PDB file of C-alpha atoms in Angstrom:
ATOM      1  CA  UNK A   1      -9.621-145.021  14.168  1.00 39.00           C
ATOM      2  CA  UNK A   2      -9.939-146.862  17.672  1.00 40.00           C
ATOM      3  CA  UNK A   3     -10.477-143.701  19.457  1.00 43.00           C
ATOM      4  CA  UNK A   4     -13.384-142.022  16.790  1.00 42.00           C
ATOM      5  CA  UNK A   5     -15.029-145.429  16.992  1.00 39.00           C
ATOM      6  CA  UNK A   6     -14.994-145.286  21.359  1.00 39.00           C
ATOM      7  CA  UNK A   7     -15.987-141.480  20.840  1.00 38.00           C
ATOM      8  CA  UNK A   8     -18.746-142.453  18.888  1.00 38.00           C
ATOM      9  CA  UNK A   9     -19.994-145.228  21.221  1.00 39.00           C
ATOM     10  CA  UNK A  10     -20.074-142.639  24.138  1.00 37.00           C
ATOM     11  CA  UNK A  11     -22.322-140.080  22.639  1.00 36.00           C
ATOM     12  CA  UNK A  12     -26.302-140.324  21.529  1.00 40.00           C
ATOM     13  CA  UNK A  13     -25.884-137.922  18.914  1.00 38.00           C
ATOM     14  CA  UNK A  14     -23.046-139.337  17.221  1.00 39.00           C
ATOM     15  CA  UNK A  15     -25.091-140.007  13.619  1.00 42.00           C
ATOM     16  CA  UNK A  16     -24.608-135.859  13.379  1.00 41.00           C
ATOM     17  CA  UNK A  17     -21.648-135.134  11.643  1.00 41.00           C
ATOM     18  CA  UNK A  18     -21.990-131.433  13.135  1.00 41.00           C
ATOM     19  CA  UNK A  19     -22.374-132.761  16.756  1.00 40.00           C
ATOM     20  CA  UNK A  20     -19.588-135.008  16.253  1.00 40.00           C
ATOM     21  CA  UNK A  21     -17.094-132.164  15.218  1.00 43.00           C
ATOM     22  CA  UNK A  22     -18.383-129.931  18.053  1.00 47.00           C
ATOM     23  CA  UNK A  23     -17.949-132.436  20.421  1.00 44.00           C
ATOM     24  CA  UNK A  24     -14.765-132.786  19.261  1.00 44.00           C
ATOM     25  CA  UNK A  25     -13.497-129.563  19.573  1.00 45.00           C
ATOM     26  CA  UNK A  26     -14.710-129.072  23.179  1.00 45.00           C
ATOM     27  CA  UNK A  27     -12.632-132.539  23.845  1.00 45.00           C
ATOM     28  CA  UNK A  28      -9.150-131.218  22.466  1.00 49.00           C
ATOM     29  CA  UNK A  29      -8.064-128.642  24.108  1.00 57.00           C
ATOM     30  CA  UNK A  30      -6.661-127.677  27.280  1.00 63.00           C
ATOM     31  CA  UNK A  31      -5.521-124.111  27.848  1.00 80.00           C
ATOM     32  CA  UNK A  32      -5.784-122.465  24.500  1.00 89.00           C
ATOM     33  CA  UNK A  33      -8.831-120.625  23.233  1.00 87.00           C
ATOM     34  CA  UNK A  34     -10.671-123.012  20.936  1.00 88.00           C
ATOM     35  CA  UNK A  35     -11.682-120.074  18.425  1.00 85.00           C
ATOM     36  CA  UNK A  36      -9.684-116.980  17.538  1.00 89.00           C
ATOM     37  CA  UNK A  37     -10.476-114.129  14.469  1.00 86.00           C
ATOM     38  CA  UNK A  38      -6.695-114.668  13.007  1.00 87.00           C
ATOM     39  CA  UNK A  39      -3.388-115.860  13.405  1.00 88.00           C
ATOM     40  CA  UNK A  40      -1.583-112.895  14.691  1.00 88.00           C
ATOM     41  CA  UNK A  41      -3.999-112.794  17.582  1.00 90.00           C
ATOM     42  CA  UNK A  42      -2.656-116.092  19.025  1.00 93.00           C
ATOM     43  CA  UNK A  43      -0.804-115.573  21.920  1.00 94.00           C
ATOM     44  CA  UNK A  44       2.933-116.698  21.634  1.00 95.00           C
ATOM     45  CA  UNK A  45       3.362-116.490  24.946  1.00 95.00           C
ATOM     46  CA  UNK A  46       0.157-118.560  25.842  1.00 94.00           C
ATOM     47  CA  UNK A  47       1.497-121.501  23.427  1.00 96.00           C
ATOM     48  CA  UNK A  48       4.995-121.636  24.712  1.00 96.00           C
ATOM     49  CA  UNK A  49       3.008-121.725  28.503  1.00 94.00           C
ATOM     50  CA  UNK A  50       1.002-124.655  26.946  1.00 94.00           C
ATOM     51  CA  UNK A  51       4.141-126.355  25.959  1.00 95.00           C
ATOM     52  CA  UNK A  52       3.282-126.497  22.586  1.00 97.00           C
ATOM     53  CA  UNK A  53       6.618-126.501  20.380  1.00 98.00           C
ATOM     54  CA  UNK A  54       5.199-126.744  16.843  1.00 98.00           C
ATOM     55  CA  UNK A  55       2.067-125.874  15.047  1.00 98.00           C
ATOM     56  CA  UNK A  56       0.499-127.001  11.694  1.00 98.00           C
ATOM     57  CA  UNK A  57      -1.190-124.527   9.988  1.00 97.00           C
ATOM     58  CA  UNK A  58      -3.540-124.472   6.910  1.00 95.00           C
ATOM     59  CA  UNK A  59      -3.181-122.443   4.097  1.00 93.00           C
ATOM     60  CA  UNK A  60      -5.936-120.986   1.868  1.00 89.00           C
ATOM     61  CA  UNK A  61      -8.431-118.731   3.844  1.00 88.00           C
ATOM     62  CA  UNK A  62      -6.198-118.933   6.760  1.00 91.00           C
ATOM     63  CA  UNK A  63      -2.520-117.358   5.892  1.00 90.00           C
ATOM     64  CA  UNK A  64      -3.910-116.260   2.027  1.00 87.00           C
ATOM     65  CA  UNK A  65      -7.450-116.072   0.656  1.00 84.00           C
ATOM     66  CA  UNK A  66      -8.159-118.974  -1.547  1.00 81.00           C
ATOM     67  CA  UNK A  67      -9.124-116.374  -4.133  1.00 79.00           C
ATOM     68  CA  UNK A  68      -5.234-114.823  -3.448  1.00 77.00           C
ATOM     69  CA  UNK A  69      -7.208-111.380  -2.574  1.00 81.00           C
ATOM     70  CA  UNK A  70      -6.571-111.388   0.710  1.00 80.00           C
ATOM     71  CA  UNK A  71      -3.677-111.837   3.838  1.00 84.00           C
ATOM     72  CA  UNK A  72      -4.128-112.352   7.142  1.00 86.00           C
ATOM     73  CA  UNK A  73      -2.136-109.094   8.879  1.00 81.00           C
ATOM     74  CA  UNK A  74       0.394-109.390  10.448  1.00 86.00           C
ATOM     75  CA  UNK A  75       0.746-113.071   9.471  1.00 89.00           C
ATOM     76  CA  UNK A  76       4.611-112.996   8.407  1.00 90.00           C
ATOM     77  CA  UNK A  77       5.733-111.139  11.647  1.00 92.00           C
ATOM     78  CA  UNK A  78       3.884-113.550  14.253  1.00 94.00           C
ATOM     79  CA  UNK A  79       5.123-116.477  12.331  1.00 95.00           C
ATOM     80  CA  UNK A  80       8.997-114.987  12.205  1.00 94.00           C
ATOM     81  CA  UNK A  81       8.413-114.199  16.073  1.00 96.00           C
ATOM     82  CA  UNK A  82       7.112-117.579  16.360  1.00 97.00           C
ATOM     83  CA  UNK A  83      10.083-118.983  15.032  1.00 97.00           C
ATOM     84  CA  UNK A  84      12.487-116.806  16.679  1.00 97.00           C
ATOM     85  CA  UNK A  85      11.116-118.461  20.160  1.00 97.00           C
ATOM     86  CA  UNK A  86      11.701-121.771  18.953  1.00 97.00           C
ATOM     87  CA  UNK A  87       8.099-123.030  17.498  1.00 98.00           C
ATOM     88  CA  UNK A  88       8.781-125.065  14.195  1.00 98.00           C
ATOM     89  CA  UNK A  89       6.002-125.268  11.629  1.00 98.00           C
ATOM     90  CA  UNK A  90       4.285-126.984   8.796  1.00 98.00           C
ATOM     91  CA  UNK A  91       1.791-126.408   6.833  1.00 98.00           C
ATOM     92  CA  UNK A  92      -0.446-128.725   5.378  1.00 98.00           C
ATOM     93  CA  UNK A  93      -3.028-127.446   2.531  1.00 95.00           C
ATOM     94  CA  UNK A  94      -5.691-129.364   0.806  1.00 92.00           C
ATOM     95  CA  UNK A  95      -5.509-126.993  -2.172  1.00 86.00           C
ATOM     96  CA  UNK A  96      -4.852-128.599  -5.944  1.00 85.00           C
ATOM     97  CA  UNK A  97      -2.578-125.494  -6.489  1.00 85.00           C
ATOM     98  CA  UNK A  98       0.590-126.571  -5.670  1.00 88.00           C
ATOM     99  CA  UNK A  99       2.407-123.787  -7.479  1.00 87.00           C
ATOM    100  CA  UNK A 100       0.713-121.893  -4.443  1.00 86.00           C
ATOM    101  CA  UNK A 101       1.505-123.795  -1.791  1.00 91.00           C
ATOM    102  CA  UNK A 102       5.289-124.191  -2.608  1.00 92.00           C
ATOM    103  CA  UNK A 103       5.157-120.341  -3.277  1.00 90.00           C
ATOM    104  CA  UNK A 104       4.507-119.846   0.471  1.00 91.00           C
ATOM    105  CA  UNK A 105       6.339-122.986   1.721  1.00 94.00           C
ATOM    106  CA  UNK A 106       9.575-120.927   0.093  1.00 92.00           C
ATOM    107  CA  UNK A 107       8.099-117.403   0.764  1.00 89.00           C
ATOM    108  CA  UNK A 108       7.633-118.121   4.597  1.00 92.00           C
ATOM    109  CA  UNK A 109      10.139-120.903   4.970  1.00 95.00           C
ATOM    110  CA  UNK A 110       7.937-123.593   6.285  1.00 97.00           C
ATOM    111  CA  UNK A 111       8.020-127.535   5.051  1.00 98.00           C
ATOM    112  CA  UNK A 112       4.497-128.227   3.600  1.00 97.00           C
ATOM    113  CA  UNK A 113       2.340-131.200   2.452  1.00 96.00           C
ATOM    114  CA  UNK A 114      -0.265-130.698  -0.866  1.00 95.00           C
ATOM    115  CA  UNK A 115      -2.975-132.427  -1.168  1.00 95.00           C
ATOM    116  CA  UNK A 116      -2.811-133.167   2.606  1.00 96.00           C
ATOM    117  CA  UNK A 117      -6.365-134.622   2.363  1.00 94.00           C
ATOM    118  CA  UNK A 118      -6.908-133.433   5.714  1.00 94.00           C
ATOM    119  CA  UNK A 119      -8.785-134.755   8.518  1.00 95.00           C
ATOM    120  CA  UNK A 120      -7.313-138.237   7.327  1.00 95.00           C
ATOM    121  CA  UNK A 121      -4.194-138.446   9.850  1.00 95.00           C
ATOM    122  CA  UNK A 122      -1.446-139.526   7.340  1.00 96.00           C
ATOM    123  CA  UNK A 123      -0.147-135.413   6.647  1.00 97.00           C
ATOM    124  CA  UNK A 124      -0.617-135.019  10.216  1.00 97.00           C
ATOM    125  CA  UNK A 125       2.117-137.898  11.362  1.00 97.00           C
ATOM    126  CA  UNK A 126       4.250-137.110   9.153  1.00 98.00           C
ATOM    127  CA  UNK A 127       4.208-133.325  10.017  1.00 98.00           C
ATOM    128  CA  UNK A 128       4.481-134.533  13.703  1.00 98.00           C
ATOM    129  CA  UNK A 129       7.549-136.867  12.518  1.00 98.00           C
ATOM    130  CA  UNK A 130       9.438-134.272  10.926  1.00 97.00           C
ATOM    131  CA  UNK A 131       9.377-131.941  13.217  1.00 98.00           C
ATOM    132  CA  UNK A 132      10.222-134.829  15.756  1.00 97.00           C
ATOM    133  CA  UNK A 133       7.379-133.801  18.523  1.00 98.00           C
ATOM    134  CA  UNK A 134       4.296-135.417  19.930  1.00 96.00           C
ATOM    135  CA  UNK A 135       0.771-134.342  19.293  1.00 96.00           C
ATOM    136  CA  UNK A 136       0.809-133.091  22.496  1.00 94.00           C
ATOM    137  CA  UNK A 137       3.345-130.339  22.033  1.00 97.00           C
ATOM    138  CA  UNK A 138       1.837-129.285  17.879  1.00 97.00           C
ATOM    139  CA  UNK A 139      -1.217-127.157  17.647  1.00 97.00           C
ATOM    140  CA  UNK A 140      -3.174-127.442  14.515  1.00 97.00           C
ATOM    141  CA  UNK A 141      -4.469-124.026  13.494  1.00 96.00           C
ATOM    142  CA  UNK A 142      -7.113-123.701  10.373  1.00 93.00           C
ATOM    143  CA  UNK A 143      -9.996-122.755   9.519  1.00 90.00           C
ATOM    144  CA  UNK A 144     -12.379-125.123   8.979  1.00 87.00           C
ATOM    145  CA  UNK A 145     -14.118-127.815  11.755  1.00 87.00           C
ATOM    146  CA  UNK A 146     -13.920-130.744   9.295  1.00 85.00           C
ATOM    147  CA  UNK A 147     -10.681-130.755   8.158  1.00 90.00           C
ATOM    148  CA  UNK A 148      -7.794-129.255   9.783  1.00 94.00           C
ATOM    149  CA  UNK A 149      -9.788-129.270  14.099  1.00 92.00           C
ATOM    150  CA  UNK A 150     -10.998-132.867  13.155  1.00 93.00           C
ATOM    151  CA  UNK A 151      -7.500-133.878  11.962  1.00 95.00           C
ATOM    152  CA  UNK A 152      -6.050-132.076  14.992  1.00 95.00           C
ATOM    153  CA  UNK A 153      -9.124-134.115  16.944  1.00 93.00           C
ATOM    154  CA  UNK A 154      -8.097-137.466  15.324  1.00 94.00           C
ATOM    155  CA  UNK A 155      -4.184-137.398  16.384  1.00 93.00           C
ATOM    156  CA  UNK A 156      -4.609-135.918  19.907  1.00 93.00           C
ATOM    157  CA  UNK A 157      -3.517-132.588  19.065  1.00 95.00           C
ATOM    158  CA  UNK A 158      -4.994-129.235  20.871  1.00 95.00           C
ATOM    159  CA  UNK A 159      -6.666-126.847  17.782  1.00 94.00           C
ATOM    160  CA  UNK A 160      -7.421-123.335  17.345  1.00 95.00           C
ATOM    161  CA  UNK A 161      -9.971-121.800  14.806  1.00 92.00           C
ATOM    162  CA  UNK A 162      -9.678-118.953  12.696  1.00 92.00           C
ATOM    163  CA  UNK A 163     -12.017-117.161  10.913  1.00 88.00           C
ATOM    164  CA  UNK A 164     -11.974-117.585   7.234  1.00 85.00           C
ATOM    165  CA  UNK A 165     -10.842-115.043   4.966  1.00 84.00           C
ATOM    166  CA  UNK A 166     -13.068-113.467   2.691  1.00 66.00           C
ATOM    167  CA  UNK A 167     -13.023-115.742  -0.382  1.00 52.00           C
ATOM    168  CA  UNK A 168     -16.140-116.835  -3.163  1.00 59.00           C
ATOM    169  CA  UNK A 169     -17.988-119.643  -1.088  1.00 67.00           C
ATOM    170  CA  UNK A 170     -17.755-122.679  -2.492  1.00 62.00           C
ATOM    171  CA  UNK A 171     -20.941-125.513  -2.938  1.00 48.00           C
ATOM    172  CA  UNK A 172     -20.522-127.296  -0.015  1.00 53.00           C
ATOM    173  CA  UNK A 173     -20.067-123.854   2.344  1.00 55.00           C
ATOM    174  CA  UNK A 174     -23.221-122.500   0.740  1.00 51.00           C
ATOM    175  CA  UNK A 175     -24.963-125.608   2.168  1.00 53.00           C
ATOM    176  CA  UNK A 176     -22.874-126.070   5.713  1.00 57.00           C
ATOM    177  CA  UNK A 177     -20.328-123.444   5.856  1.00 52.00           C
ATOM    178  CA  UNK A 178     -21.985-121.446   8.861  1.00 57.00           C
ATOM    179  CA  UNK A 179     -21.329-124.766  10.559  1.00 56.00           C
ATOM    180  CA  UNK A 180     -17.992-125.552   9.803  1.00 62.00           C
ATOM    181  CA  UNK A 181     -16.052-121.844   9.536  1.00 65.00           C
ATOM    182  CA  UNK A 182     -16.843-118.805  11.320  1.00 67.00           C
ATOM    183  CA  UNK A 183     -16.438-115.803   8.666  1.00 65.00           C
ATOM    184  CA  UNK A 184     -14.046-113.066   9.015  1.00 61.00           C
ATOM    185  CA  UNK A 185     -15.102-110.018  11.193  1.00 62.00           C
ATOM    186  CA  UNK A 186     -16.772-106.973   8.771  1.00 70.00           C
ATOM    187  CA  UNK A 187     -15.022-104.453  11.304  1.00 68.00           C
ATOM    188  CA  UNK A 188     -11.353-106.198  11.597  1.00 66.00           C
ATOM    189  CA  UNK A 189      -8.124-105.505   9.772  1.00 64.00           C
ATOM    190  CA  UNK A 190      -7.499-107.370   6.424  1.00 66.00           C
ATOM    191  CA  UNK A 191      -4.531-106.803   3.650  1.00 61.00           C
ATOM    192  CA  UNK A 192      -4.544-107.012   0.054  1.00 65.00           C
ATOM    193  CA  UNK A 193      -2.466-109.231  -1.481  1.00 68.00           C
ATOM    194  CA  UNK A 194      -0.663-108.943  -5.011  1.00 67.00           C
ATOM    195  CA  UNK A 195       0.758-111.804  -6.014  1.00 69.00           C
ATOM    196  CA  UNK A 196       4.075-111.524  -7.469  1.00 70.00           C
ATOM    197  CA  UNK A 197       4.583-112.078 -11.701  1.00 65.00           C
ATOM    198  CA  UNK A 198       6.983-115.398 -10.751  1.00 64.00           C
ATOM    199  CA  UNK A 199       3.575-116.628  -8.596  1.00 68.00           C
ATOM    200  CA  UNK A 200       2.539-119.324 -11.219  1.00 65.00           C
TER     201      UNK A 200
END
C-alpha cells in the first residue's frame, strides 16, 4: 500500500481512477509490449529474453469467454510450449463459477485461485510463493486495467493486455469498459467452444 500511496503523492491527477491505472501501466513494464490482441501472440521467446519465468493469467474473456462461447486460438498450444521452455503458471480468476475455473485448472494443468478478488495483492503473493519466483521474473497477463494490470501494478510485476473476448457486457463495462478492456479485433481469429457434458 506504501508504494500506491507515494504513486499517488507524485501525480496531479491522481483523484482519476482512469489516470491512475494508465499511469500505472506505462510504470510496469520494461521490455514487453504493454498491450497485445491474445495470448498466442505473446512472444515466448521475448519473455524468456525478459527473464520472466512464470506468468499469471486470468481466465474468463482471456483463455474462455465468460459466456463459454468463445476460446482464445491457439491458447492450449502456446501455453504447452510455454511450459515445455520452463515458464510455470497460475491462474487467478475472479469468476463465482468455480466449477469453471477448476475445469480449466485440470483441463490445462495449471494451479488456480477463485475468487482471487484481484487487484487486492493477496492471490498475487501467493501465486508468486508457489511458484517460488519474484515479481520480477512473473508476468501478469489479463484483460482488464483494474484488476489483473493493477494487481500486476501493485506487486511490481511487468503486465500485458489482451483484448477481451467477445462476451455480453456487463453494467459496469457499459459505463467504463472502453476504458478498462480493449475489445477483441472484428477481423482476427476466434474459436468456438463446446463445453463438455461433465463441464458443471
Amino acid at each position: 500500500m506504501d508504494r500506491i500511496k507515494r504513486f499517488r503523492k507524485s501525480t496531479k491527477a491522481s483523484n482519476n481512477p482512469i489516470f491512475f491505472e494508465k499511469r500505472a501501466v506505462r510504470k510496469t513494464n520494461s521490455g514487453l509490449p504493454r498491450q497485445i490482441p491474445r495470448l498466442a501472440l505473446i512472444s515466448i521467446e521475448e519473455l524468456l529474453k525478459s527473464k520472466i519465468q512464470g506468468v499469471i493469467i486470468d481466465l474468463d474473456n482471456t483463455i474462455i469467454s465468460e459466456d463459454d462461447l468463445y476460446l482464445s486460438p491457439d491458447v492450449e498450444y502456446w501455453i504447452e510450449k510455454a511450459k515445455a521452455l520452463g515458464i510455470r503458471f497460475y491462474i487467478l480468476s475472479n469468476g463465482k463459477r468455480k466449477y469453471r475455473v477448476q475445469y480449466w485448472s485440470e483441463y490445462l494443468n495449471i494451479p488456480a485461485i477463485s475468487p482471487a478478488r484481484k487487484p487486492f495483492p493477496k492471490a498475487f503473493r501467493f501465486a508468486l510463493d508457489n511458484m517460488r519466483l519474484s515479481p520480477d521474473q512473473v508476468v501478469v497477463v489479463g484483460d482488464s486495467r483494474h484488476t489483473d494490470i493493477l494487481g500486476a501494478w501493485i506487486l511490481g510485476c511487468p503486465s500485458i493486455q489482451v483484448a477481451s473476448l467477445p462476451h455480453p457486457p456487463r453494467w459496469w463495462e457499459k459505463l467504463l469498459g472502453k476504458y478498462l478492456q480493449t475489445p477483441y479485433p472484428k477481423d482476427m481469429l476466434l474459436w468456438d467452444f463446446l463445453p463438455p457434458k461433465s463441464y458443471k
